[in-house]
Protein backbone atom coordinates (compact mmCIF):
# COMPACT_ATOMS: atom_id res chain seq x y z
CA MET A 1 -8.14 -5.31 -31.94
CA GLU A 2 -11.94 -5.64 -31.72
CA ILE A 3 -12.19 -5.59 -27.93
CA ALA A 4 -9.33 -3.79 -26.20
CA PRO A 5 -8.08 -4.93 -22.79
CA LEU A 6 -8.42 -1.36 -21.50
CA LYS A 7 -9.63 2.01 -22.76
CA ILE A 8 -8.82 5.28 -21.02
CA ALA A 9 -11.50 7.75 -22.05
CA PHE A 10 -12.22 11.40 -21.28
CA SER A 11 -15.48 12.84 -22.62
CA GLU A 12 -15.51 16.09 -24.57
CA GLU A 13 -17.18 17.81 -21.62
CA GLU A 14 -14.56 16.43 -19.23
CA ARG A 15 -11.68 17.52 -21.47
CA LYS A 16 -13.11 21.03 -21.68
CA TRP A 17 -13.46 21.21 -17.88
CA ILE A 18 -9.85 20.06 -17.41
CA LEU A 19 -8.51 22.51 -19.98
CA ASP A 20 -10.44 25.37 -18.39
CA ARG A 21 -8.94 24.47 -15.00
CA ILE A 22 -5.44 24.26 -16.44
CA ASN A 23 -5.96 27.59 -18.20
CA GLU A 24 -6.91 29.18 -14.88
CA SER A 25 -3.76 27.75 -13.29
CA LEU A 26 -1.66 29.17 -16.10
CA LYS A 27 -3.31 32.56 -15.74
CA ARG A 28 -2.48 32.60 -12.04
CA GLY A 29 1.01 31.25 -12.63
CA GLU A 30 0.06 28.55 -10.13
CA ILE A 31 1.30 25.35 -11.74
CA SER A 32 3.01 23.53 -8.89
CA GLN A 33 1.14 22.72 -5.69
CA GLY A 34 -1.80 25.14 -5.78
CA ARG A 35 -5.55 25.48 -5.50
CA ASN A 36 -6.39 22.43 -7.59
CA VAL A 37 -4.26 20.26 -5.31
CA GLN A 38 -5.95 21.71 -2.23
CA GLU A 39 -9.42 21.13 -3.70
CA LEU A 40 -8.52 17.56 -4.68
CA GLU A 41 -7.34 16.87 -1.13
CA GLU A 42 -10.48 18.31 0.42
CA LYS A 43 -12.84 16.45 -1.92
CA PHE A 44 -10.98 13.14 -1.73
CA ALA A 45 -10.96 13.28 2.08
CA ALA A 46 -14.69 14.01 2.07
CA TYR A 47 -15.39 11.18 -0.37
CA THR A 48 -13.43 8.59 1.60
CA ARG A 49 -14.74 9.97 4.93
CA VAL A 50 -11.34 10.65 6.47
CA LYS A 51 -9.89 13.76 8.08
CA HIS A 52 -6.90 14.22 5.80
CA ALA A 53 -5.86 13.57 2.20
CA ILE A 54 -2.35 14.53 1.09
CA ALA A 55 -1.73 14.59 -2.66
CA VAL A 56 1.68 13.42 -3.93
CA ASN A 57 3.31 12.62 -7.27
CA SER A 58 2.58 8.85 -7.28
CA GLY A 59 1.01 6.01 -5.38
CA THR A 60 4.51 4.64 -4.86
CA SER A 61 5.60 7.86 -3.14
CA ALA A 62 2.50 7.72 -0.98
CA ILE A 63 3.57 4.35 0.43
CA GLU A 64 7.18 5.35 1.00
CA ILE A 65 6.23 8.60 2.75
CA ALA A 66 3.91 6.71 5.09
CA MET A 67 6.57 4.10 5.83
CA ARG A 68 9.10 6.82 6.66
CA ILE A 69 6.64 8.45 9.06
CA LEU A 70 5.82 5.09 10.66
CA GLY A 71 9.52 4.57 11.32
CA VAL A 72 10.20 1.22 9.66
CA VAL A 73 14.00 1.59 9.65
CA GLY A 74 15.46 -1.76 10.71
CA LYS A 75 11.99 -3.19 11.31
CA GLU A 76 9.88 -5.81 9.61
CA VAL A 77 6.67 -5.16 7.69
CA LEU A 78 4.27 -7.91 6.63
CA VAL A 79 3.56 -7.48 2.90
CA PRO A 80 1.55 -9.77 0.60
CA THR A 81 3.68 -11.57 -1.95
CA ASN A 82 0.83 -11.10 -4.43
CA THR A 83 1.17 -7.38 -5.08
CA PHE A 84 2.93 -4.87 -7.30
CA MET A 85 6.58 -4.21 -6.50
CA ALA A 86 5.83 -0.67 -5.32
CA THR A 87 4.13 -2.00 -2.18
CA ALA A 88 7.39 -3.61 -1.15
CA THR A 89 9.81 -0.93 -2.36
CA GLY A 90 7.93 1.64 -0.32
CA VAL A 91 9.06 -0.32 2.74
CA LEU A 92 12.58 -1.03 1.47
CA PHE A 93 13.35 2.55 0.42
CA ALA A 94 12.15 3.74 3.84
CA GLY A 95 14.72 1.45 5.49
CA GLY A 96 12.46 -1.43 6.48
CA LYS A 97 12.53 -5.17 5.79
CA VAL A 98 9.78 -6.90 3.82
CA HIS A 99 8.43 -10.11 5.36
CA LEU A 100 6.17 -11.71 2.75
CA VAL A 101 2.74 -13.24 3.41
CA ASP A 102 0.86 -15.81 1.34
CA SER A 103 -2.41 -15.08 -0.47
CA ASP A 104 -5.99 -15.84 0.44
CA PRO A 105 -7.39 -17.63 -2.65
CA LYS A 106 -10.88 -16.27 -1.94
CA THR A 107 -9.87 -12.59 -2.24
CA LEU A 108 -6.26 -12.66 -3.54
CA SER A 109 -5.54 -10.48 -0.49
CA ILE A 110 -4.08 -11.75 2.80
CA SER A 111 -5.97 -13.63 5.51
CA LEU A 112 -5.77 -13.30 9.26
CA LYS A 113 -4.58 -16.91 9.41
CA GLU A 114 -1.59 -16.18 7.15
CA LEU A 115 -0.74 -13.02 9.11
CA LYS A 116 -0.66 -15.04 12.33
CA ASN A 117 1.65 -17.54 10.63
CA ARG A 118 4.12 -14.85 9.59
CA VAL A 119 4.17 -12.31 12.45
CA THR A 120 7.37 -12.17 14.52
CA LYS A 121 8.69 -10.16 17.44
CA ASP A 122 10.28 -7.78 14.91
CA THR A 123 7.04 -7.00 13.06
CA ALA A 124 6.17 -3.30 13.12
CA GLY A 125 3.11 -3.36 10.90
CA VAL A 126 1.01 -4.87 8.12
CA ILE A 127 0.34 -3.61 4.61
CA ILE A 128 -2.85 -5.02 3.17
CA VAL A 129 -3.57 -4.65 -0.56
CA HIS A 130 -7.15 -4.49 -1.84
CA ILE A 131 -6.44 -6.56 -4.95
CA GLY A 132 -8.75 -5.80 -7.86
CA GLY A 133 -10.72 -3.40 -5.66
CA ILE A 134 -11.84 -6.16 -3.28
CA ILE A 135 -11.74 -5.43 0.46
CA THR A 136 -11.42 -8.69 2.35
CA PRO A 137 -14.41 -9.39 4.63
CA GLU A 138 -11.81 -10.11 7.33
CA ILE A 139 -10.64 -6.49 7.33
CA ASN A 140 -12.11 -5.60 10.72
CA GLU A 141 -10.79 -8.80 12.31
CA ILE A 142 -7.36 -7.99 10.86
CA LYS A 143 -7.61 -4.44 12.18
CA LYS A 144 -8.51 -5.73 15.65
CA TRP A 145 -5.69 -8.29 15.63
CA CYS A 146 -3.13 -5.67 14.61
CA ALA A 147 -4.24 -3.48 17.52
CA GLU A 148 -3.93 -6.43 19.91
CA GLN A 149 -0.40 -7.09 18.64
CA GLY A 150 0.58 -3.43 19.01
CA ILE A 151 1.34 -3.12 15.30
CA TRP A 152 -0.11 -0.74 12.72
CA LEU A 153 -2.25 -1.54 9.66
CA PHE A 154 -1.65 0.33 6.40
CA GLU A 155 -3.79 -0.05 3.25
CA ASP A 156 -2.50 -0.06 -0.31
CA ALA A 157 -5.71 1.01 -2.01
CA ALA A 158 -4.26 1.57 -5.49
CA HIS A 159 -7.06 -0.58 -6.97
CA ALA A 160 -9.82 0.46 -4.62
CA HIS A 161 -11.12 3.96 -5.40
CA GLY A 162 -14.68 3.88 -4.09
CA SER A 163 -14.43 0.41 -2.56
CA ALA A 164 -15.99 0.10 0.88
CA PHE A 165 -16.88 -2.47 3.54
CA ASN A 166 -19.63 -1.84 6.10
CA ASN A 167 -19.75 1.84 5.05
CA CYS A 168 -16.02 2.35 5.65
CA PHE A 169 -14.04 3.26 2.54
CA ALA A 170 -10.67 1.81 1.60
CA GLY A 171 -7.95 3.67 3.46
CA GLY A 172 -10.12 4.26 6.52
CA PHE A 173 -9.46 1.00 8.35
CA GLY A 174 -5.80 1.41 9.27
CA ILE A 175 -3.46 4.16 10.40
CA ALA A 176 -3.44 5.38 6.77
CA GLY A 177 -3.89 4.31 3.18
CA SER A 178 -2.51 5.13 -0.25
CA TYR A 179 -4.18 5.54 -3.61
CA SER A 180 -2.71 5.73 -7.12
CA PHE A 181 -3.90 7.88 -10.02
CA PHE A 182 -1.74 6.04 -12.59
CA ALA A 183 -3.10 5.76 -16.14
CA THR A 184 -4.69 2.32 -15.66
CA LYS A 185 -6.48 3.05 -12.38
CA ILE A 186 -10.21 3.53 -11.73
CA ILE A 187 -9.72 7.29 -11.85
CA THR A 188 -6.55 8.71 -13.30
CA SER A 189 -4.48 11.82 -13.77
CA GLY A 190 -1.77 9.98 -15.69
CA GLU A 191 0.50 10.00 -12.66
CA GLY A 192 -0.12 10.96 -9.05
CA GLY A 193 -1.21 9.49 -5.75
CA ILE A 194 -2.78 10.45 -2.44
CA ILE A 195 -2.40 9.49 1.22
CA VAL A 196 -5.55 9.28 3.36
CA THR A 197 -5.56 9.21 7.15
CA ASN A 198 -7.43 10.19 10.31
CA ASP A 199 -4.13 10.66 12.15
CA ASP A 200 -3.29 14.35 12.55
CA ASN A 201 0.41 13.75 13.22
CA LEU A 202 0.88 11.48 10.21
CA ALA A 203 -0.90 13.99 7.96
CA GLU A 204 1.26 16.87 9.17
CA LYS A 205 4.46 14.94 8.59
CA ALA A 206 3.30 13.72 5.17
CA ARG A 207 2.86 17.33 4.06
CA LEU A 208 6.42 18.04 5.21
CA TYR A 209 7.96 14.96 3.59
CA ARG A 210 6.43 15.68 0.17
CA ASN A 211 8.10 19.11 0.00
CA HIS A 212 11.65 18.63 1.30
CA GLY A 213 10.58 18.92 4.93
CA LYS A 214 9.55 22.58 4.64
CA PRO A 215 6.69 23.81 6.88
CA ASN A 216 6.32 26.82 4.58
CA ALA A 217 6.37 25.83 0.92
CA TRP A 218 8.22 28.96 -0.16
CA VAL A 219 10.69 29.30 2.73
CA THR A 220 13.87 27.23 2.62
CA ASN A 221 13.63 25.95 6.17
CA ASN A 222 14.06 22.16 6.15
CA THR A 223 12.86 20.50 9.35
CA LEU A 224 13.25 16.88 8.19
CA LEU A 225 14.78 14.97 5.29
CA GLY A 226 11.97 14.89 2.76
CA SER A 227 12.06 15.02 -1.02
CA ASN A 228 10.18 16.37 -4.03
CA TRP A 229 7.03 14.28 -3.89
CA ARG A 230 4.65 17.11 -4.81
CA MET A 231 1.69 16.86 -7.15
CA SER A 232 1.41 19.60 -9.78
CA ASP A 233 -1.72 21.72 -10.06
CA ILE A 234 -2.17 20.51 -13.64
CA THR A 235 -2.17 16.87 -12.53
CA ALA A 236 -4.66 17.72 -9.79
CA ALA A 237 -7.03 19.29 -12.31
CA ILE A 238 -7.23 16.00 -14.23
CA ALA A 239 -7.73 14.00 -11.03
CA LEU A 240 -10.49 16.38 -9.88
CA ALA A 241 -12.42 15.87 -13.10
CA GLN A 242 -12.21 12.11 -12.62
CA LEU A 243 -13.14 12.27 -8.93
CA GLU A 244 -16.35 14.09 -9.83
CA ARG A 245 -17.31 11.03 -11.92
CA LEU A 246 -16.12 8.29 -9.57
CA ASP A 247 -19.58 7.03 -8.56
CA GLU A 248 -20.68 7.08 -12.20
CA ILE A 249 -17.58 5.10 -13.20
CA ILE A 250 -18.15 2.50 -10.48
CA THR A 251 -21.83 2.15 -11.43
CA ALA A 252 -20.82 1.47 -15.03
CA ARG A 253 -18.23 -1.09 -13.98
CA GLU A 254 -20.69 -2.79 -11.62
CA LYS A 255 -23.24 -3.13 -14.42
CA LEU A 256 -20.62 -4.87 -16.56
CA ALA A 257 -19.55 -7.08 -13.66
CA ASN A 258 -23.14 -8.17 -13.03
CA LYS A 259 -23.48 -9.09 -16.71
CA TYR A 260 -20.25 -11.09 -16.46
CA ASN A 261 -21.54 -12.83 -13.32
CA ASP A 262 -24.79 -13.91 -15.01
CA LEU A 263 -23.04 -15.16 -18.13
CA MET A 264 -20.34 -16.99 -16.19
CA LYS A 265 -23.02 -18.83 -14.17
CA GLU A 266 -24.76 -19.79 -17.39
CA LEU A 267 -21.81 -20.72 -19.59
CA LEU A 268 -18.93 -21.49 -17.23
CA PRO A 269 -20.51 -22.48 -13.91
CA ASP A 270 -17.51 -24.52 -12.78
CA LEU A 271 -15.04 -21.66 -13.15
CA LYS A 272 -14.09 -19.82 -9.98
CA ILE A 273 -14.56 -16.05 -9.98
CA VAL A 274 -12.90 -13.84 -7.37
CA LEU A 275 -15.88 -11.81 -6.16
CA PRO A 276 -16.23 -8.98 -3.63
CA SER A 277 -18.51 -9.29 -0.61
CA SER A 278 -19.17 -5.55 -0.45
CA ARG A 279 -18.96 -2.40 -2.60
CA SER A 280 -16.07 -2.76 -5.04
CA SER A 281 -14.42 -0.52 -7.61
CA TRP A 282 -14.31 -3.51 -9.97
CA TYR A 283 -10.80 -2.57 -11.00
CA LYS A 284 -10.43 -6.10 -12.34
CA TYR A 285 -12.77 -8.96 -13.14
CA ILE A 286 -10.73 -11.97 -11.99
CA VAL A 287 -11.29 -15.56 -13.10
CA LEU A 288 -9.28 -18.62 -12.07
CA LEU A 289 -8.60 -21.05 -14.90
CA PRO A 290 -8.80 -24.80 -14.26
CA LYS A 291 -5.60 -26.39 -13.02
CA GLY A 292 -3.43 -27.69 -15.80
CA VAL A 293 -4.70 -25.16 -18.36
CA SER A 294 -2.04 -22.89 -19.84
CA ARG A 295 -2.89 -19.24 -19.21
CA ASP A 296 -0.59 -18.10 -22.01
CA ALA A 297 -2.32 -20.44 -24.44
CA VAL A 298 -5.78 -19.27 -23.38
CA LYS A 299 -4.82 -15.59 -23.67
CA GLN A 300 -3.30 -16.12 -27.09
CA ALA A 301 -6.33 -18.05 -28.35
CA ILE A 302 -8.65 -15.29 -27.12
CA LYS A 303 -6.41 -12.63 -28.67
CA ASP A 304 -6.53 -14.49 -31.97
CA ARG A 305 -10.31 -14.05 -31.83
CA GLY A 306 -9.98 -10.28 -31.43
CA ILE A 307 -10.14 -9.89 -27.65
CA GLY A 308 -7.34 -8.53 -25.51
CA LEU A 309 -7.17 -9.48 -21.83
CA GLN A 310 -5.94 -7.12 -19.12
CA GLY A 311 -2.76 -7.69 -17.16
CA GLU A 312 -2.95 -9.97 -14.16
CA VAL A 313 -2.98 -9.01 -10.46
CA TYR A 314 -0.35 -10.27 -10.41
CA GLY A 315 1.19 -12.80 -12.79
CA ILE A 316 4.46 -13.12 -10.88
CA PRO A 317 4.44 -12.89 -7.07
CA LEU A 318 7.19 -10.90 -5.36
CA HIS A 319 9.09 -13.97 -4.17
CA LYS A 320 9.53 -15.07 -7.80
CA GLN A 321 10.52 -11.70 -9.26
CA PRO A 322 14.05 -11.49 -10.74
CA VAL A 323 15.03 -9.04 -7.97
CA ALA A 324 13.66 -11.24 -5.16
CA LYS A 325 17.06 -12.26 -3.81
CA GLU A 326 18.41 -8.70 -3.97
CA ALA A 327 15.32 -7.42 -2.14
CA GLY A 328 15.54 -10.09 0.55
CA PHE A 329 12.24 -11.75 -0.35
CA GLU A 330 12.18 -15.22 1.20
CA GLY A 331 9.75 -18.08 1.80
CA ASN A 332 7.43 -20.52 0.08
CA PHE A 333 3.93 -19.33 -0.75
CA PRO A 334 1.85 -22.08 -2.39
CA ASN A 335 -1.45 -20.16 -2.47
CA ALA A 336 0.11 -17.21 -4.27
CA ASP A 337 1.98 -19.51 -6.64
CA ASP A 338 -1.33 -21.13 -7.59
CA VAL A 339 -3.55 -18.06 -8.01
CA CYS A 340 -0.87 -15.95 -9.68
CA GLU A 341 -0.27 -18.67 -12.24
CA ARG A 342 -3.91 -19.52 -12.98
CA HIS A 343 -5.92 -16.30 -13.03
CA ILE A 344 -6.90 -14.07 -15.92
CA CYS A 345 -8.56 -10.64 -15.92
CA LEU A 346 -11.40 -10.02 -18.36
CA PRO A 347 -11.88 -6.56 -19.92
CA ILE A 348 -13.90 -4.20 -17.72
CA TYR A 349 -14.06 -0.46 -18.34
CA PRO A 350 -16.96 2.01 -18.69
CA SER A 351 -17.02 2.18 -22.49
CA LEU A 352 -17.26 -1.63 -22.81
CA THR A 353 -20.73 -2.73 -23.97
CA LEU A 354 -22.89 -5.55 -22.62
CA ASP A 355 -22.73 -7.22 -26.03
CA GLN A 356 -18.94 -7.13 -25.84
CA VAL A 357 -19.08 -8.70 -22.38
CA GLU A 358 -21.16 -11.52 -23.83
CA LYS A 359 -18.67 -12.00 -26.65
CA VAL A 360 -15.80 -12.19 -24.14
CA VAL A 361 -17.51 -14.90 -22.05
CA ARG A 362 -18.66 -16.94 -25.03
CA THR A 363 -15.16 -16.76 -26.50
CA LEU A 364 -13.61 -17.85 -23.22
CA ALA A 365 -16.07 -20.74 -22.97
CA SER A 366 -15.24 -21.80 -26.54
CA VAL A 367 -11.48 -21.64 -25.92
CA LEU A 368 -11.72 -23.60 -22.68
CA ASN A 369 -13.92 -26.21 -24.35
CA GLU A 370 -11.27 -26.64 -27.06
CA THR A 371 -8.62 -27.31 -24.40
CA LYS A 372 -10.63 -30.33 -23.23
CA THR A 373 -10.74 -32.00 -26.63
């Protein structure tokens, strides 16, 4: 394929740095939760300007651990229907009930208006998802409203490494936030995740939960019912190498996004683009197709011309997933139905060239023009 939907790349220098770190871990015999994990936590906390970062084995685990600490058993949590299943299962596996919320078409996140429509007397908290790396400009109003309601705000920042609004980084608005280091994310270690928080009590409990509830990692003294949610030192070495380059990665993505923006204005001015209002990771470049146009047909036509498009965020909302009934997902969500069905994500990754960006937009314009004739 001439233009891939995604390329995960590690430079020769980066690979050498990672292998040197892993070699040091092997020399020390420190391959589980060791010095690399500790350094990753310290540097990630410093980067996101929070007091604590707790590394775990996945972004999914990060959500579930937080939900367990926040005590959602038998309680209701407001969750956007436009998100990945892990956002919801983190609540369900912690014993809570998911109460879905419709999307905000401007950000693909959730709006304060929709939260007000869905809150009930049983609501314990809100999970907001920074879709595509975009932090909604309503984030501070949502934070204030949650405080007024006596409910907590938690951020699923799996897409939002480096995203910020008014100098506050993703994960710093609510009681806590979670990041993912999965293979497709802005920075990756293959697997892995991290919890960020300014709450001392939540951080202390998160460290217990990730290691079977043991205050001392090497003493079998279990003070609560945790599990094995640890990050290995080898995984942390890969994440550290990526974290060192995070600003460089975002700068490269932003340059591509700006090129997309200029070309879209020139060639497809009537097409809606989901744009951030502040610093974004540019995890996805999201475009809404005209109503009545088949996304599958557009993607196939573009693929036939040698261009692969990334996966959507998300193509099927939670209330329409095959497991929706089993999970207790209920309600009608017209905004999510519309944006989930109509949007596409154009390729955006650091090794993409500006010429390739131009080819993507011109190809999309040609395909859409053909659908009109």
